PDB file of C-alpha atoms in Angstrom:
ATOM      1  CA  MET A   1       0.026  -0.162   0.148  1.00 72.00           C
ATOM      2  CA  LYS A   2       1.450   3.409  -1.015  1.00 82.00           C
ATOM      3  CA  THR A   3       2.660   5.285   1.793  1.00 86.00           C
ATOM      4  CA  ARG A   4       1.100   9.178   1.861  1.00 96.00           C
ATOM      5  CA  LYS A   5       3.959  11.260   1.865  1.00 98.00           C
ATOM      6  CA  ALA A   6       4.557  15.335   1.228  1.00 98.00           C
ATOM      7  CA  ARG A   7       7.453  17.536   0.832  1.00 98.00           C
ATOM      8  CA  ILE A   8       6.449  21.609   1.136  1.00 98.00           C
ATOM      9  CA  GLN A   9       8.860  24.529   0.565  1.00 98.00           C
ATOM     10  CA  ARG A  10       7.407  27.770   1.247  1.00 97.00           C
ATOM     11  CA  ALA A  11       9.184  30.963   1.306  1.00 97.00           C
ATOM     12  CA  THR A  12       8.167  34.526   1.627  1.00 97.00           C
ATOM     13  CA  GLN A  13       9.839  37.954   2.601  1.00 96.00           C
ATOM     14  CA  GLU A  14       8.592  36.897   6.151  1.00 97.00           C
ATOM     15  CA  THR A  15       9.325  33.078   6.536  1.00 98.00           C
ATOM     16  CA  ARG A  16      10.966  30.382   5.003  1.00 98.00           C
ATOM     17  CA  ILE A  17       9.739  26.865   5.630  1.00 98.00           C
ATOM     18  CA  ALA A  18      10.459  23.363   4.785  1.00 98.00           C
ATOM     19  CA  ILE A  19       8.064  20.503   5.657  1.00 98.00           C
ATOM     20  CA  GLU A  20       8.481  16.660   5.215  1.00 98.00           C
ATOM     21  CA  LEU A  21       5.215  14.711   6.297  1.00 98.00           C
ATOM     22  CA  SER A  22       4.445  10.995   6.341  1.00 98.00           C
ATOM     23  CA  ILE A  23       0.656  10.414   7.455  1.00 97.00           C
ATOM     24  CA  ASP A  24       1.647   6.631   7.478  1.00 96.00           C
ATOM     25  CA  GLY A  25       4.474   7.408  10.144  1.00 96.00           C
ATOM     26  CA  ALA A  26       5.307   6.588  13.484  1.00 97.00           C
ATOM     27  CA  GLY A  27       4.817   9.634  15.663  1.00 98.00           C
ATOM     28  CA  LYS A  28       8.491  10.865  15.058  1.00 98.00           C
ATOM     29  CA  ALA A  29       9.078  14.612  14.846  1.00 98.00           C
ATOM     30  CA  SER A  30      12.095  16.728  14.266  1.00 98.00           C
ATOM     31  CA  ILE A  31      11.006  20.571  14.560  1.00 98.00           C
ATOM     32  CA  ARG A  32      12.940  23.636  14.423  1.00 98.00           C
ATOM     33  CA  THR A  33      10.736  27.113  14.402  1.00 96.00           C
ATOM     34  CA  GLY A  34      12.893  29.121  16.728  1.00 93.00           C
ATOM     35  CA  ILE A  35       9.541  28.974  19.028  1.00 92.00           C
ATOM     36  CA  PRO A  36      10.582  26.415  21.785  1.00 90.00           C
ATOM     37  CA  PHE A  37       6.894  26.275  22.887  1.00 91.00           C
ATOM     38  CA  PHE A  38       5.589  26.115  19.452  1.00 93.00           C
ATOM     39  CA  ASP A  39       8.177  23.292  18.833  1.00 95.00           C
ATOM     40  CA  HIS A  40       6.905  21.568  21.467  1.00 95.00           C
ATOM     41  CA  MET A  41       3.229  21.571  20.384  1.00 95.00           C
ATOM     42  CA  LEU A  42       4.293  20.461  17.159  1.00 98.00           C
ATOM     43  CA  ALA A  43       6.075  17.506  18.375  1.00 98.00           C
ATOM     44  CA  LEU A  44       3.266  16.468  20.637  1.00 97.00           C
ATOM     45  CA  PHE A  45       0.817  16.670  17.372  1.00 98.00           C
ATOM     46  CA  ALA A  46       3.034  14.380  15.477  1.00 98.00           C
ATOM     47  CA  LYS A  47       3.120  11.812  18.489  1.00 97.00           C
ATOM     48  CA  HIS A  48      -0.410  11.904  19.054  1.00 95.00           C
ATOM     49  CA  ALA A  49      -1.402  11.703  15.516  1.00 95.00           C
ATOM     50  CA  VAL A  50       1.361   9.029  14.783  1.00 96.00           C
ATOM     51  CA  VAL A  51       2.512  10.770  11.618  1.00 98.00           C
ATOM     52  CA  ASP A  52       6.416  11.658  10.904  1.00 98.00           C
ATOM     53  CA  LEU A  53       6.948  15.462  10.763  1.00 98.00           C
ATOM     54  CA  LYS A  54      10.191  17.402  10.080  1.00 98.00           C
ATOM     55  CA  LEU A  55       9.574  20.972   9.723  1.00 98.00           C
ATOM     56  CA  ARG A  56      12.109  23.688   9.470  1.00 98.00           C
ATOM     57  CA  CYS A  57      11.155  27.364  10.050  1.00 98.00           C
ATOM     58  CA  GLN A  58      13.210  30.524   9.715  1.00 98.00           C
ATOM     59  CA  GLY A  59      10.859  33.559  10.548  1.00 96.00           C
ATOM     60  CA  ASP A  60      10.941  37.088  10.872  1.00 95.00           C
ATOM     61  CA  LEU A  61      11.067  36.771  15.305  1.00 90.00           C
ATOM     62  CA  ASP A  62      12.755  40.026  15.599  1.00 91.00           C
ATOM     63  CA  VAL A  63       9.006  41.388  14.768  1.00 89.00           C
ATOM     64  CA  ASP A  64       6.872  38.677  16.642  1.00 86.00           C
ATOM     65  CA  ALA A  65       5.587  35.206  16.364  1.00 89.00           C
ATOM     66  CA  HIS A  66       2.830  35.825  14.232  1.00 91.00           C
ATOM     67  CA  HIS A  67       4.186  35.416  10.871  1.00 95.00           C
ATOM     68  CA  THR A  68       6.331  31.998  12.194  1.00 95.00           C
ATOM     69  CA  VAL A  69       3.162  30.378  13.569  1.00 95.00           C
ATOM     70  CA  GLU A  70       0.574  31.387  10.942  1.00 96.00           C
ATOM     71  CA  ASP A  71       2.909  30.070   8.059  1.00 98.00           C
ATOM     72  CA  CYS A  72       3.615  27.137   9.505  1.00 98.00           C
ATOM     73  CA  GLY A  73      -0.298  26.214   9.935  1.00 98.00           C
ATOM     74  CA  LEU A  74      -0.706  27.226   6.182  1.00 98.00           C
ATOM     75  CA  ALA A  75       2.424  24.728   5.197  1.00 98.00           C
ATOM     76  CA  LEU A  76       1.271  22.031   7.428  1.00 98.00           C
ATOM     77  CA  GLY A  77      -2.069  22.345   5.843  1.00 98.00           C
ATOM     78  CA  GLN A  78      -0.628  22.316   2.311  1.00 98.00           C
ATOM     79  CA  ALA A  79       1.194  18.850   3.292  1.00 98.00           C
ATOM     80  CA  PHE A  80      -1.580  17.364   4.424  1.00 98.00           C
ATOM     81  CA  ALA A  81      -3.809  18.210   1.365  1.00 97.00           C
ATOM     82  CA  GLN A  82      -0.889  16.864  -0.791  1.00 97.00           C
ATOM     83  CA  ALA A  83      -0.281  13.818   1.188  1.00 97.00           C
ATOM     84  CA  LEU A  84      -4.242  12.883   1.195  1.00 96.00           C
ATOM     85  CA  GLY A  85      -4.178  13.289  -2.367  1.00 92.00           C
ATOM     86  CA  ASP A  86      -7.801  12.013  -3.672  1.00 90.00           C
ATOM     87  CA  LYS A  87      -8.882  10.862  -0.127  1.00 92.00           C
ATOM     88  CA  LYS A  88      -9.998   7.437  -1.553  1.00 87.00           C
ATOM     89  CA  GLY A  89     -10.638   5.243   1.373  1.00 86.00           C
ATOM     90  CA  ILE A  90     -10.035   7.806   4.359  1.00 86.00           C
ATOM     91  CA  ARG A  91     -12.323   7.638   6.993  1.00 86.00           C
ATOM     92  CA  ARG A  92     -12.372  11.702   6.435  1.00 86.00           C
ATOM     93  CA  TYR A  93     -14.103  12.216  10.243  1.00 81.00           C
ATOM     94  CA  GLY A  94     -12.383  12.092  13.290  1.00 75.00           C
ATOM     95  CA  THR A  95     -12.422  10.845  15.852  1.00 59.00           C
ATOM     96  CA  GLY A  96     -14.687   8.675  17.410  1.00 52.00           C
ATOM     97  CA  PHE A  97     -18.707   8.640  16.887  1.00 51.00           C
ATOM     98  CA  ASP A  98     -21.673   9.804  19.012  1.00 50.00           C
ATOM     99  CA  PRO A  99     -24.030   6.997  18.640  1.00 48.00           C
ATOM    100  CA  ARG A 100     -27.010   9.735  18.445  1.00 50.00           C
ATOM    101  CA  ASN A 101     -25.373  11.596  15.625  1.00 49.00           C
ATOM    102  CA  PRO A 102     -23.218   8.849  13.586  1.00 46.00           C
ATOM    103  CA  PHE A 103     -21.829  11.936  11.346  1.00 46.00           C
ATOM    104  CA  THR A 104     -20.107  13.834  14.165  1.00 46.00           C
ATOM    105  CA  GLY A 105     -16.386  12.663  15.123  1.00 49.00           C
ATOM    106  CA  GLU A 106     -15.071  13.967  18.091  1.00 62.00           C
ATOM    107  CA  ALA A 107     -11.690  13.885  19.807  1.00 84.00           C
ATOM    108  CA  TYR A 108     -11.953  14.818  23.787  1.00 89.00           C
ATOM    109  CA  VAL A 109      -8.293  15.349  25.709  1.00 90.00           C
ATOM    110  CA  PRO A 110      -7.927  16.279  29.260  1.00 91.00           C
ATOM    111  CA  MET A 111      -4.953  18.123  30.423  1.00 92.00           C
ATOM    112  CA  ASP A 112      -5.164  18.359  34.371  1.00 93.00           C
ATOM    113  CA  GLU A 113      -7.939  20.940  34.822  1.00 94.00           C
ATOM    114  CA  CYS A 114      -8.554  21.464  31.146  1.00 93.00           C
ATOM    115  CA  LEU A 115     -10.736  19.381  28.396  1.00 92.00           C
ATOM    116  CA  ALA A 116     -10.541  20.498  24.726  1.00 93.00           C
ATOM    117  CA  ARG A 117     -12.677  18.772  22.280  1.00 92.00           C
ATOM    118  CA  CYS A 118     -11.818  18.676  18.561  1.00 93.00           C
ATOM    119  CA  VAL A 119     -13.804  17.581  15.446  1.00 92.00           C
ATOM    120  CA  ILE A 120     -12.505  17.437  11.857  1.00 93.00           C
ATOM    121  CA  ASP A 121     -13.898  16.699   8.573  1.00 93.00           C
ATOM    122  CA  PHE A 122     -11.353  16.742   5.347  1.00 93.00           C
ATOM    123  CA  SER A 123     -14.383  18.000   3.430  1.00 91.00           C
ATOM    124  CA  GLY A 124     -12.624  19.938   0.864  1.00 93.00           C
ATOM    125  CA  ARG A 125     -14.620  23.380   2.453  1.00 94.00           C
ATOM    126  CA  PRO A 126     -12.102  25.049   4.696  1.00 97.00           C
ATOM    127  CA  PHE A 127     -13.700  26.424   7.808  1.00 97.00           C
ATOM    128  CA  LEU A 128     -12.801  26.850  11.536  1.00 96.00           C
ATOM    129  CA  VAL A 129     -14.980  27.220  14.516  1.00 94.00           C
ATOM    130  CA  TRP A 130     -13.132  28.557  17.880  1.00 93.00           C
ATOM    131  CA  ARG A 131     -15.054  28.287  21.005  1.00 92.00           C
ATOM    132  CA  GLY A 132     -14.520  28.754  24.682  1.00 88.00           C
ATOM    133  CA  LEU A 133     -11.785  31.082  24.486  1.00 81.00           C
ATOM    134  CA  ASP A 134     -13.502  34.162  23.661  1.00 73.00           C
ATOM    135  CA  ARG A 135     -12.417  35.860  27.025  1.00 67.00           C
ATOM    136  CA  ALA A 136      -8.877  35.689  25.970  1.00 59.00           C
ATOM    137  CA  ALA A 137      -8.729  35.998  22.778  1.00 59.00           C
ATOM    138  CA  TYR A 138      -7.360  39.276  21.364  1.00 55.00           C
ATOM    139  CA  LYS A 139      -7.815  41.100  24.457  1.00 55.00           C
ATOM    140  CA  SER A 140      -5.695  44.007  25.477  1.00 59.00           C
ATOM    141  CA  LEU A 141      -2.380  42.824  27.318  1.00 59.00           C
ATOM    142  CA  SER A 142      -1.184  44.315  30.370  1.00 64.00           C
ATOM    143  CA  LYS A 143       2.266  45.126  30.801  1.00 67.00           C
ATOM    144  CA  ALA A 144       2.515  42.054  33.172  1.00 64.00           C
ATOM    145  CA  GLU A 145       0.985  39.648  30.661  1.00 59.00           C
ATOM    146  CA  LYS A 146       3.270  40.775  27.880  1.00 60.00           C
ATOM    147  CA  GLY A 147       6.066  39.617  29.873  1.00 62.00           C
ATOM    148  CA  GLN A 148       4.115  35.881  30.457  1.00 62.00           C
ATOM    149  CA  ASP A 149       6.042  32.909  28.475  1.00 64.00           C
ATOM    150  CA  MET A 150       4.979  31.734  25.273  1.00 64.00           C
ATOM    151  CA  SER A 151       2.087  29.504  26.304  1.00 65.00           C
ATOM    152  CA  SER A 152       0.095  32.583  27.094  1.00 62.00           C
ATOM    153  CA  ALA A 153       0.681  34.229  23.631  1.00 61.00           C
ATOM    154  CA  PHE A 154      -0.778  31.200  22.443  1.00 64.00           C
ATOM    155  CA  ARG A 155      -4.082  31.243  24.344  1.00 61.00           C
ATOM    156  CA  PHE A 156      -4.023  34.675  23.278  1.00 60.00           C
ATOM    157  CA  GLY A 157      -4.445  34.413  19.840  1.00 77.00           C
ATOM    158  CA  LEU A 158      -1.571  32.687  18.306  1.00 86.00           C
ATOM    159  CA  ALA A 159      -2.997  29.171  18.299  1.00 90.00           C
ATOM    160  CA  ARG A 160      -6.065  30.419  16.636  1.00 91.00           C
ATOM    161  CA  GLU A 161      -4.116  31.766  13.894  1.00 93.00           C
ATOM    162  CA  PHE A 162      -2.183  28.455  13.347  1.00 96.00           C
ATOM    163  CA  PHE A 163      -5.386  26.326  13.129  1.00 97.00           C
ATOM    164  CA  GLN A 164      -7.260  28.796  11.096  1.00 97.00           C
ATOM    165  CA  ALA A 165      -4.114  28.467   8.483  1.00 98.00           C
ATOM    166  CA  PHE A 166      -4.279  25.023   8.646  1.00 98.00           C
ATOM    167  CA  ALA A 167      -7.987  24.867   8.150  1.00 98.00           C
ATOM    168  CA  ASN A 168      -7.610  27.221   5.188  1.00 98.00           C
ATOM    169  CA  GLU A 169      -4.710  25.170   3.259  1.00 98.00           C
ATOM    170  CA  ALA A 170      -5.948  21.468   4.217  1.00 97.00           C
ATOM    171  CA  ARG A 171      -9.412  22.393   3.171  1.00 97.00           C
ATOM    172  CA  CYS A 172     -11.231  21.072   6.146  1.00 96.00           C
ATOM    173  CA  ASN A 173     -13.897  21.715   8.605  1.00 94.00           C
ATOM    174  CA  LEU A 174     -11.915  22.149  11.781  1.00 95.00           C
ATOM    175  CA  HIS A 175     -14.159  22.537  15.411  1.00 93.00           C
ATOM    176  CA  LEU A 176     -11.936  23.373  18.284  1.00 94.00           C
ATOM    177  CA  GLU A 177     -13.316  24.138  21.540  1.00 93.00           C
ATOM    178  CA  LEU A 178     -12.091  24.658  25.049  1.00 93.00           C
ATOM    179  CA  LEU A 179     -14.844  23.147  27.356  1.00 92.00           C
ATOM    180  CA  TYR A 180     -13.115  24.179  30.315  1.00 92.00           C
ATOM    181  CA  GLY A 181      -9.447  25.090  32.123  1.00 90.00           C
ATOM    182  CA  ASP A 182      -7.239  27.762  33.018  1.00 84.00           C
ATOM    183  CA  GLU A 183      -3.448  27.363  33.033  1.00 83.00           C
ATOM    184  CA  PRO A 184      -2.147  28.744  29.579  1.00 82.00           C
ATOM    185  CA  HIS A 185       0.158  25.696  28.979  1.00 85.00           C
ATOM    186  CA  HIS A 186      -2.316  23.487  29.692  1.00 90.00           C
ATOM    187  CA  ILE A 187      -4.903  24.899  27.417  1.00 89.00           C
ATOM    188  CA  ALA A 188      -2.462  25.098  24.333  1.00 90.00           C
ATOM    189  CA  GLU A 189      -1.357  21.432  24.780  1.00 93.00           C
ATOM    190  CA  ALA A 190      -4.987  19.961  25.186  1.00 94.00           C
ATOM    191  CA  LEU A 191      -5.930  21.528  22.063  1.00 94.00           C
ATOM    192  CA  PHE A 192      -3.007  20.587  19.981  1.00 96.00           C
ATOM    193  CA  LYS A 193      -3.670  16.928  21.397  1.00 95.00           C
ATOM    194  CA  ALA A 194      -7.081  16.832  20.454  1.00 94.00           C
ATOM    195  CA  PHE A 195      -6.381  18.538  17.258  1.00 95.00           C
ATOM    196  CA  ALA A 196      -3.709  15.296  16.883  1.00 95.00           C
ATOM    197  CA  LYS A 197      -6.218  12.594  18.011  1.00 93.00           C
ATOM    198  CA  ALA A 198      -8.966  13.741  15.760  1.00 94.00           C
ATOM    199  CA  VAL A 199      -6.618  14.276  12.414  1.00 95.00           C
ATOM    200  CA  ASP A 200      -5.236  10.767  13.201  1.00 93.00           C
ATOM    201  CA  ALA A 201      -8.911   9.277  13.260  1.00 90.00           C
ATOM    202  CA  ALA A 202      -9.827  10.818  10.052  1.00 92.00           C
ATOM    203  CA  CYS A 203      -6.994  10.151   7.989  1.00 92.00           C
ATOM    204  CA  GLN A 204      -6.720   6.213   8.830  1.00 90.00           C
ATOM    205  CA  ARG A 205      -7.901   4.215   5.741  1.00 88.00           C
ATOM    206  CA  ASP A 206     -10.968   2.199   6.245  1.00 85.00           C
ATOM    207  CA  PRO A 207     -10.899  -1.211   4.589  1.00 87.00           C
ATOM    208  CA  ARG A 208     -14.638  -1.354   3.884  1.00 87.00           C
ATOM    209  CA  ILE A 209     -14.308   1.579   1.339  1.00 83.00           C
ATOM    210  CA  ALA A 210     -10.770   1.072  -0.021  1.00 86.00           C
ATOM    211  CA  GLY A 211     -10.381   2.902  -3.218  1.00 85.00           C
ATOM    212  CA  ARG A 212     -13.592   4.982  -2.972  1.00 84.00           C
ATOM    213  CA  LEU A 213     -14.506   8.071  -1.719  1.00 78.00           C
ATOM    214  CA  PRO A 214     -16.242   8.829   1.266  1.00 82.00           C
ATOM    215  CA  SER A 215     -18.693  11.332  -0.190  1.00 80.00           C
ATOM    216  CA  THR A 216     -21.774  11.250  -2.161  1.00 78.00           C
ATOM    217  CA  LYS A 217     -20.796  13.951  -4.578  1.00 77.00           C
ATOM    218  CA  GLY A 218     -17.814  11.958  -6.403  1.00 75.00           C
ATOM    219  CA  ARG A 219     -15.064  14.224  -4.735  1.00 76.00           C
ATOM    220  CA  LEU A 220     -13.505  15.947  -1.651  1.00 73.00           C
TER     221      LEU A 220
END
């Protein structure tokens, strides 16, 4: 069976990114973005999505982390779109099905006091739903908050930019929700792990529909 792989090179005046992705991997990661916390999030994504991911990014971190995080989301989304190809035989939805609604897949991940949920559909239609973080997103930061570590920055908007960029380029419906939680590192980690588990389930091959599209439309 053909291994699903992709290589992406993306260069702008703000970032230079190289990605190697194997969807049928073993959870191995080699990440260097210049942002250690972001490296940690991408490494645990690869581990829990059970994909092999090599990512290198040189970004304008002298400005801030925004371009690096967003563009890595764009490039990773492109890699998934390339590796999935025509999407024949994949489960498409991830992960775990609610018996009351068999068309909805959900991944719940706890992280101490946090609980995050992710639902994904590689439908060919890009859309992000981001719930449960409105009280923290795009707020005016105090001087003290600006001095907090990178996990706080992710809670205050950067994570959303990454997931929006991924959804746009992977052309998927991506629903992420923080059900509850407070500690910034835990919030970001729960979101990335839930995302990983949903992606893992959605990309798995379903032997019952081998060679066929999981859609009545004829294409995704």
